[in-house]
Short mmCIF file of C-alpha atoms in Angstrom, two decimals:
data_model
loop_
_atom_site.label_atom_id
_atom_site.label_comp_id
_atom_site.label_asym_id
_atom_site.label_seq_id
_atom_site.Cartn_x
_atom_site.Cartn_y
_atom_site.Cartn_z
CA MET U 987 0.00 0.00 0.00
CA GLU U 988 1.28 3.45 -0.91
CA VAL U 989 0.55 6.26 1.55
CA ILE U 990 0.28 9.77 0.09
CA ASN U 991 0.14 12.68 2.53
CA SER U 992 -0.34 15.58 0.13
CA LEU U 993 -2.03 16.10 -3.22
CA SER U 994 1.11 17.92 -4.36
CA GLU U 995 2.97 14.59 -4.28
CA ILE U 996 1.24 13.47 -7.48
CA ASP U 997 0.11 14.98 -10.78
CA ARG U 998 -2.21 12.12 -11.66
CA LEU U 999 -2.31 8.45 -10.75
CA SER U 1000 -1.27 6.31 -13.69
CA TYR U 1001 -3.86 3.64 -12.78
CA MET U 1002 -7.60 3.75 -13.21
CA THR U 1003 -9.02 3.66 -9.70
CA GLY U 1004 -11.99 2.94 -7.49
CA VAL U 1005 -12.32 5.48 -4.67
CA SER U 1006 -14.00 5.75 -1.30
CA LEU U 1007 -13.81 8.81 0.93
CA GLY U 1008 -14.55 9.78 4.51
CA SER U 1009 -12.94 10.34 7.90
CA PHE U 1010 -13.06 6.59 8.73
CA ASP U 1011 -12.54 7.27 12.44
CA GLY U 1012 -12.25 3.91 14.17
CA ILE U 1013 -12.60 1.88 10.95
CA HIS U 1014 -15.58 0.16 12.57
CA GLN U 1015 -17.82 -2.56 11.15
CA GLY U 1016 -19.77 -0.08 9.03
CA HIS U 1017 -16.52 1.15 7.51
CA LEU U 1018 -15.33 -2.43 7.01
CA THR U 1019 -18.45 -3.23 4.98
CA LEU U 1020 -17.82 -0.17 2.82
CA ILE U 1021 -14.10 -0.87 2.37
CA ASN U 1022 -14.68 -4.53 1.51
CA ALA U 1023 -17.24 -3.44 -1.09
CA LEU U 1024 -14.68 -1.02 -2.56
CA VAL U 1025 -11.97 -3.68 -2.76
CA GLU U 1026 -14.36 -6.18 -4.34
CA ASN U 1027 -15.60 -3.65 -6.90
CA CYS U 1028 -12.01 -2.82 -7.81
CA ARG U 1029 -11.13 -6.49 -8.16
CA LYS U 1030 -14.03 -7.07 -10.54
CA LYS U 1031 -13.21 -4.01 -12.66
CA ASN U 1032 -9.40 -4.43 -12.50
CA LEU U 1033 -8.94 -1.09 -10.75
CA LYS U 1034 -6.61 0.10 -8.01
CA SER U 1035 -8.40 0.82 -4.73
CA VAL U 1036 -8.03 4.28 -3.22
CA ILE U 1037 -9.09 5.62 0.17
CA TYR U 1038 -9.27 9.41 0.47
CA THR U 1039 -9.23 10.44 4.12
CA PHE U 1040 -7.66 12.92 6.51
CA SER U 1041 -4.80 12.94 8.99
CA ASN U 1042 -6.91 15.11 11.30
CA HIS U 1043 -10.63 14.97 11.98
CA PRO U 1044 -12.57 17.50 9.83
CA ARG U 1045 -14.88 18.31 12.74
CA GLY U 1046 -11.81 19.33 14.73
CA VAL U 1047 -11.28 22.14 12.21
CA LEU U 1048 -14.94 22.98 11.75
CA ASN U 1049 -15.67 22.95 15.50
CA ILE U 1050 -12.48 24.03 17.23
CA GLU U 1051 -14.26 24.68 20.55
CA ASP U 1052 -15.48 21.10 20.87
CA PRO U 1053 -13.44 18.85 18.56
CA PRO U 1054 -14.26 15.13 18.60
CA LYS U 1055 -11.83 12.72 20.16
CA ILE U 1056 -10.45 10.20 17.68
CA ILE U 1057 -10.84 6.46 18.20
CA ILE U 1058 -7.65 5.30 16.47
CA ASN U 1059 -4.44 7.16 15.76
CA LYS U 1060 -2.73 7.63 12.41
CA LYS U 1061 -0.49 4.58 12.79
CA GLN U 1062 -3.42 2.30 13.64
CA LYS U 1063 -5.45 3.66 10.72
CA ILE U 1064 -2.64 3.05 8.22
CA ASN U 1065 -2.08 -0.51 9.49
CA LEU U 1066 -5.78 -1.34 9.26
CA PHE U 1067 -6.13 -0.02 5.70
CA LYS U 1068 -3.07 -2.03 4.71
CA GLN U 1069 -4.57 -5.20 6.19
CA LEU U 1070 -7.78 -4.56 4.26
CA GLY U 1071 -5.96 -4.62 0.93
CA ILE U 1072 -6.09 -0.95 -0.06
CA ASP U 1073 -3.64 0.03 -2.84
CA PHE U 1074 -3.41 3.79 -2.29
CA LEU U 1075 -4.14 5.68 0.92
CA PHE U 1076 -4.49 9.44 0.61
CA MET U 1077 -4.21 10.79 4.15
CA VAL U 1078 -4.13 14.55 3.71
CA ASP U 1079 -4.59 17.43 6.14
CA PHE U 1080 -8.10 18.80 6.38
CA ASP U 1081 -7.10 22.42 5.88
CA ASP U 1082 -8.62 25.58 4.40
CA PHE U 1083 -8.28 24.19 0.88
CA GLN U 1084 -10.18 21.01 1.78
CA ARG U 1085 -12.69 23.04 3.76
CA ASN U 1086 -13.48 25.52 1.00
CA ILE U 1087 -13.29 23.49 -2.21
CA SER U 1088 -16.69 23.16 -3.84
CA ALA U 1089 -18.23 19.73 -4.30
CA LYS U 1090 -17.99 20.11 -8.09
CA ASP U 1091 -14.30 21.08 -7.98
CA PHE U 1092 -13.58 18.25 -5.55
CA VAL U 1093 -15.00 15.70 -7.98
CA GLU U 1094 -13.40 17.27 -11.07
CA LYS U 1095 -10.00 18.39 -9.80
CA ILE U 1096 -9.26 15.76 -7.16
CA LEU U 1097 -11.25 12.58 -7.80
CA LEU U 1098 -11.17 12.64 -11.60
CA GLU U 1099 -8.01 14.60 -12.46
CA LYS U 1100 -5.71 13.57 -9.59
CA LEU U 1101 -7.02 10.14 -8.63
CA ASN U 1102 -8.06 9.02 -12.14
CA MET U 1103 -11.32 7.73 -10.71
CA TYR U 1104 -13.43 5.31 -12.74
CA SER U 1105 -15.60 3.96 -9.92
CA MET U 1106 -16.74 5.24 -6.53
CA THR U 1107 -18.01 3.37 -3.45
CA VAL U 1108 -19.49 5.43 -0.61
CA GLY U 1109 -21.87 5.21 2.32
CA GLU U 1110 -25.33 6.74 2.29
CA ASP U 1111 -24.21 9.51 4.67
CA CYS U 1112 -21.28 10.60 2.48
CA ARG U 1113 -20.76 14.38 2.56
CA PHE U 1114 -17.97 16.39 0.95
CA GLY U 1115 -17.08 19.82 -0.37
CA LYS U 1116 -17.62 23.30 1.05
CA LYS U 1117 -20.28 23.35 3.77
CA ALA U 1118 -20.77 19.61 3.10
CA GLU U 1119 -22.79 20.48 0.01
CA GLY U 1120 -21.84 17.21 -1.71
CA ASP U 1121 -24.10 14.25 -0.97
CA ILE U 1122 -25.42 11.08 -2.61
CA ILE U 1123 -27.93 12.97 -4.75
CA LEU U 1124 -25.17 15.19 -6.14
CA LEU U 1125 -22.87 12.20 -6.66
CA GLU U 1126 -25.56 10.43 -8.68
CA GLN U 1127 -25.78 13.50 -10.92
CA PHE U 1128 -21.99 13.69 -11.25
CA SER U 1129 -21.72 9.97 -12.02
CA LYS U 1130 -23.94 10.46 -15.07
CA LEU U 1131 -22.28 13.71 -16.09
CA TYR U 1132 -18.71 12.37 -15.82
CA SER U 1133 -19.44 8.70 -16.59
CA PHE U 1134 -18.11 6.99 -13.47
CA ASN U 1135 -19.71 4.06 -11.66
CA LEU U 1136 -21.28 4.79 -8.27
CA THR U 1137 -22.00 2.20 -5.56
CA VAL U 1138 -23.84 3.35 -2.44
CA VAL U 1139 -23.50 1.11 0.63
CA PRO U 1140 -26.34 1.30 3.19
CA PRO U 1141 -25.57 1.76 6.90
CA VAL U 1142 -24.76 -1.32 8.97
CA LYS U 1143 -26.82 -2.04 12.08
CA LEU U 1144 -26.03 -4.06 15.18
CA GLU U 1145 -28.42 -4.49 18.08
CA ASP U 1146 -30.91 -2.37 16.07
CA LYS U 1147 -28.49 0.56 16.16
CA ILE U 1148 -26.58 2.07 13.26
CA ILE U 1149 -22.88 1.48 13.78
CA SER U 1150 -21.13 4.84 14.03
CA SER U 1151 -18.02 6.43 15.47
CA THR U 1152 -20.23 8.59 17.69
CA ALA U 1153 -21.84 5.49 19.23
CA ILE U 1154 -18.42 3.95 19.87
CA ARG U 1155 -17.18 7.11 21.60
CA HIS U 1156 -20.27 6.98 23.81
CA PHE U 1157 -19.66 3.33 24.71
CA LEU U 1158 -16.04 4.10 25.63
CA SER U 1159 -17.04 7.07 27.78
CA GLN U 1160 -19.44 4.81 29.69
CA GLY U 1161 -16.97 1.94 30.08
CA LEU U 1162 -19.11 -0.29 27.87
CA ILE U 1163 -16.09 -1.90 26.29
CA GLU U 1164 -17.79 -5.05 24.98
CA GLN U 1165 -20.32 -2.93 23.07
CA ALA U 1166 -17.54 -0.76 21.65
CA ASN U 1167 -15.64 -3.87 20.58
CA ARG U 1168 -18.71 -5.34 18.87
CA PHE U 1169 -19.26 -2.13 16.91
CA LEU U 1170 -15.57 -1.97 16.00
CA GLY U 1171 -15.40 -5.61 14.99
CA ARG U 1172 -12.18 -5.97 16.98
CA ASN U 1173 -10.87 -5.03 20.42
CA TYR U 1174 -10.50 -1.33 21.14
CA SER U 1175 -6.85 -0.51 21.80
CA ILE U 1176 -4.49 2.34 22.59
CA ILE U 1177 -0.85 2.70 21.53
CA GLY U 1178 1.71 4.57 23.59
CA LYS U 1179 5.24 4.59 24.93
CA VAL U 1180 6.02 3.23 28.38
CA ILE U 1181 7.09 6.03 30.71
CA LYS U 1182 8.32 6.23 34.30
CA GLY U 1183 5.56 6.17 36.90
CA LYS U 1184 5.45 6.41 40.69
CA GLN U 1185 6.42 2.71 40.90
CA PHE U 1186 4.05 2.08 43.82
CA GLY U 1187 3.01 -1.26 42.32
CA SER U 1188 6.55 -2.62 42.08
CA LYS U 1189 6.90 -2.43 45.84
CA LYS U 1190 3.80 -4.62 46.25
CA GLY U 1191 4.57 -7.18 43.57
CA PHE U 1192 2.49 -5.57 40.82
CA PRO U 1193 4.96 -3.73 38.55
CA THR U 1194 2.99 -1.75 35.99
CA ALA U 1195 3.84 -0.19 32.64
CA ASN U 1196 2.65 3.41 32.59
CA ILE U 1197 1.49 4.44 29.12
CA ALA U 1198 1.98 7.95 27.73
CA ILE U 1199 -1.48 9.31 26.95
CA ASP U 1200 -2.60 11.16 23.82
CA PHE U 1201 -5.53 13.23 25.06
CA ASN U 1202 -6.78 13.71 21.51
CA MET U 1203 -7.90 10.07 21.69
CA SER U 1204 -11.25 8.74 22.88
CA LEU U 1205 -10.24 7.16 26.17
CA PRO U 1206 -12.27 4.66 28.20
CA LYS U 1207 -14.10 5.47 31.40
CA SER U 1208 -12.04 5.22 34.57
CA GLY U 1209 -11.83 1.73 35.99
CA ILE U 1210 -10.07 -1.62 35.98
CA TYR U 1211 -10.09 -3.63 32.75
CA VAL U 1212 -9.17 -7.12 31.64
CA SER U 1213 -6.73 -6.48 28.82
CA LYS U 1214 -4.07 -7.85 26.53
CA THR U 1215 -0.84 -5.98 25.95
CA LYS U 1216 1.26 -6.24 22.81
CA VAL U 1217 4.99 -5.87 23.41
CA HIS U 1218 7.52 -6.48 20.63
CA ASN U 1219 4.79 -8.09 18.49
CA LYS U 1220 3.96 -10.60 21.24
CA ILE U 1221 0.59 -10.60 23.04
CA HIS U 1222 0.50 -10.95 26.84
CA ASN U 1223 -2.46 -11.24 29.22
CA SER U 1224 -2.75 -8.21 31.45
CA ILE U 1225 -4.93 -6.03 33.64
CA THR U 1226 -5.15 -2.28 33.07
CA ASN U 1227 -6.07 0.61 35.34
CA VAL U 1228 -7.48 3.73 33.74
CA GLY U 1229 -8.10 6.89 35.72
CA PHE U 1230 -6.79 8.92 38.64
CA ASN U 1231 -5.62 6.42 41.29
CA PRO U 1232 -7.75 8.07 44.02
CA THR U 1233 -6.07 6.13 46.84
CA PHE U 1234 -2.84 8.00 46.01
CA ASN U 1235 -4.72 11.30 45.44
CA GLN U 1236 -3.30 11.68 41.93
CA LYS U 1237 -4.70 14.55 39.90
CA ASN U 1238 -3.74 13.37 36.42
CA TYR U 1239 -5.50 10.75 34.28
CA ASN U 1240 -3.28 7.65 34.02
CA ILE U 1241 -3.20 4.41 32.09
CA GLU U 1242 -1.07 1.65 33.56
CA THR U 1243 -1.05 -2.04 32.77
CA TYR U 1244 0.18 -4.97 34.80
CA ILE U 1245 1.42 -7.66 32.41
CA PHE U 1246 1.17 -11.16 33.85
CA GLU U 1247 4.40 -13.14 34.21
CA PHE U 1248 6.46 -10.42 32.55
CA ASN U 1249 9.64 -8.84 33.87
CA GLU U 1250 11.32 -7.13 30.90
CA ASN U 1251 12.50 -3.53 31.05
CA ILE U 1252 10.36 -1.78 28.43
CA TYR U 1253 10.78 1.89 29.35
CA GLY U 1254 10.66 3.94 26.19
CA GLU U 1255 9.15 1.07 24.19
CA GLU U 1256 5.86 1.38 22.34
CA VAL U 1257 3.12 -1.01 23.47
CA GLU U 1258 -0.48 -1.56 22.48
CA VAL U 1259 -3.13 -2.28 25.11
CA HIS U 1260 -6.30 -4.08 24.00
CA PHE U 1261 -9.34 -3.65 26.27
CA LEU U 1262 -11.62 -6.68 26.73
CA HIS U 1263 -13.85 -6.23 29.77
CA ARG U 1264 -14.41 -3.66 32.54
CA ILE U 1265 -14.16 -5.28 35.97
CA ARG U 1266 -15.09 -2.34 38.18
CA GLY U 1267 -14.83 1.39 38.68
CA GLU U 1268 -12.07 3.14 40.59
CA ILE U 1269 -12.32 3.05 44.39
CA LYS U 1270 -10.60 5.20 47.00
CA PHE U 1271 -9.36 2.72 49.61
CA ASN U 1272 -8.65 3.59 53.23
CA THR U 1273 -5.20 2.02 53.12
CA ILE U 1274 -2.70 1.02 50.46
CA ASP U 1275 -2.86 -2.56 51.75
CA ASP U 1276 -6.60 -2.59 51.07
CA LEU U 1277 -5.92 -1.36 47.54
CA TYR U 1278 -3.44 -4.12 46.75
CA ALA U 1279 -5.64 -6.76 48.32
CA GLN U 1280 -8.32 -5.67 45.83
CA ILE U 1281 -5.80 -5.67 42.96
CA ASP U 1282 -4.91 -9.24 43.86
CA LYS U 1283 -8.62 -10.13 43.54
CA ASP U 1284 -8.80 -8.26 40.21
CA VAL U 1285 -5.83 -10.22 38.88
CA THR U 1286 -7.44 -13.50 39.96
CA TYR U 1287 -10.69 -12.43 38.27
CA SER U 1288 -8.80 -11.58 35.08
CA LYS U 1289 -6.99 -14.91 34.97
CA GLU U 1290 -10.31 -16.71 35.37
CA TYR U 1291 -11.74 -14.54 32.59
CA PHE U 1292 -8.96 -15.66 30.23
CA LYS U 1293 -9.52 -19.29 31.18
CA THR U 1294 -13.24 -18.95 30.45
CA PHE U 1295 -13.10 -17.00 27.22
CA GLU U 1296 -10.00 -18.53 25.65
CA LEU U 1297 -11.17 -22.14 25.66
#
């Protein structure tokens, strides 16, 4: 897969292409249905598949006072598109040019002239161009005017709800991790470098890896989670605390994971924590001993969880 970060990097793709566009935040099951349809359409028509998306969330530019938190970061998004078999990924900045280009110019100057588009696959809620003036009705008109094929994919529902990035953010904010995972079609995860923490856990036999937090991300509700942690491309069972560690009166939001049967020094290393199940909320304990007695119970619970769900 070739990743292109600016339209100035190309004059015109030399291949005829099939294109889909959107923010694709989370690349959830609705997105997967759309992307799979794109790839299949391109296979049938012998086209190269193209995703046109953004390195930043458009609503973060359009609504700077209340920008949405993103569900996956740029690295995760690139890896997922690669796994899905996309040939070209345009991941450009949503800037003033993208914000102000008319829907007609977007189709003519970008999709047709730059991307050499022959076919287009989009969701029913597709919007593009200045003030989001471009929609399915306009695309149907353009497809006839410029002679490109148009496939419109209906929304995907689960549990009688339309799968959306907004719904997933809500599930995460409420600690409903299983629901978020079902809508994503995979386990929600965060990626970050391991940094130095207070090292309270090491003194009690629970050494934790403290993860540097990107506060632009949609983060899960405070609590204790059954998790898996990927270190050096190897997956380990773990338990992860998210929140403020009220027993220690910490003011900052923290994410720290205790990796079972693991004693490597991974400071400065990048890890990925996958969230599976929320055990409980955070509790302010009267003593530190009470806290670690509860953590011991949480670890036992987590190990039983893995035994039950990994049979």
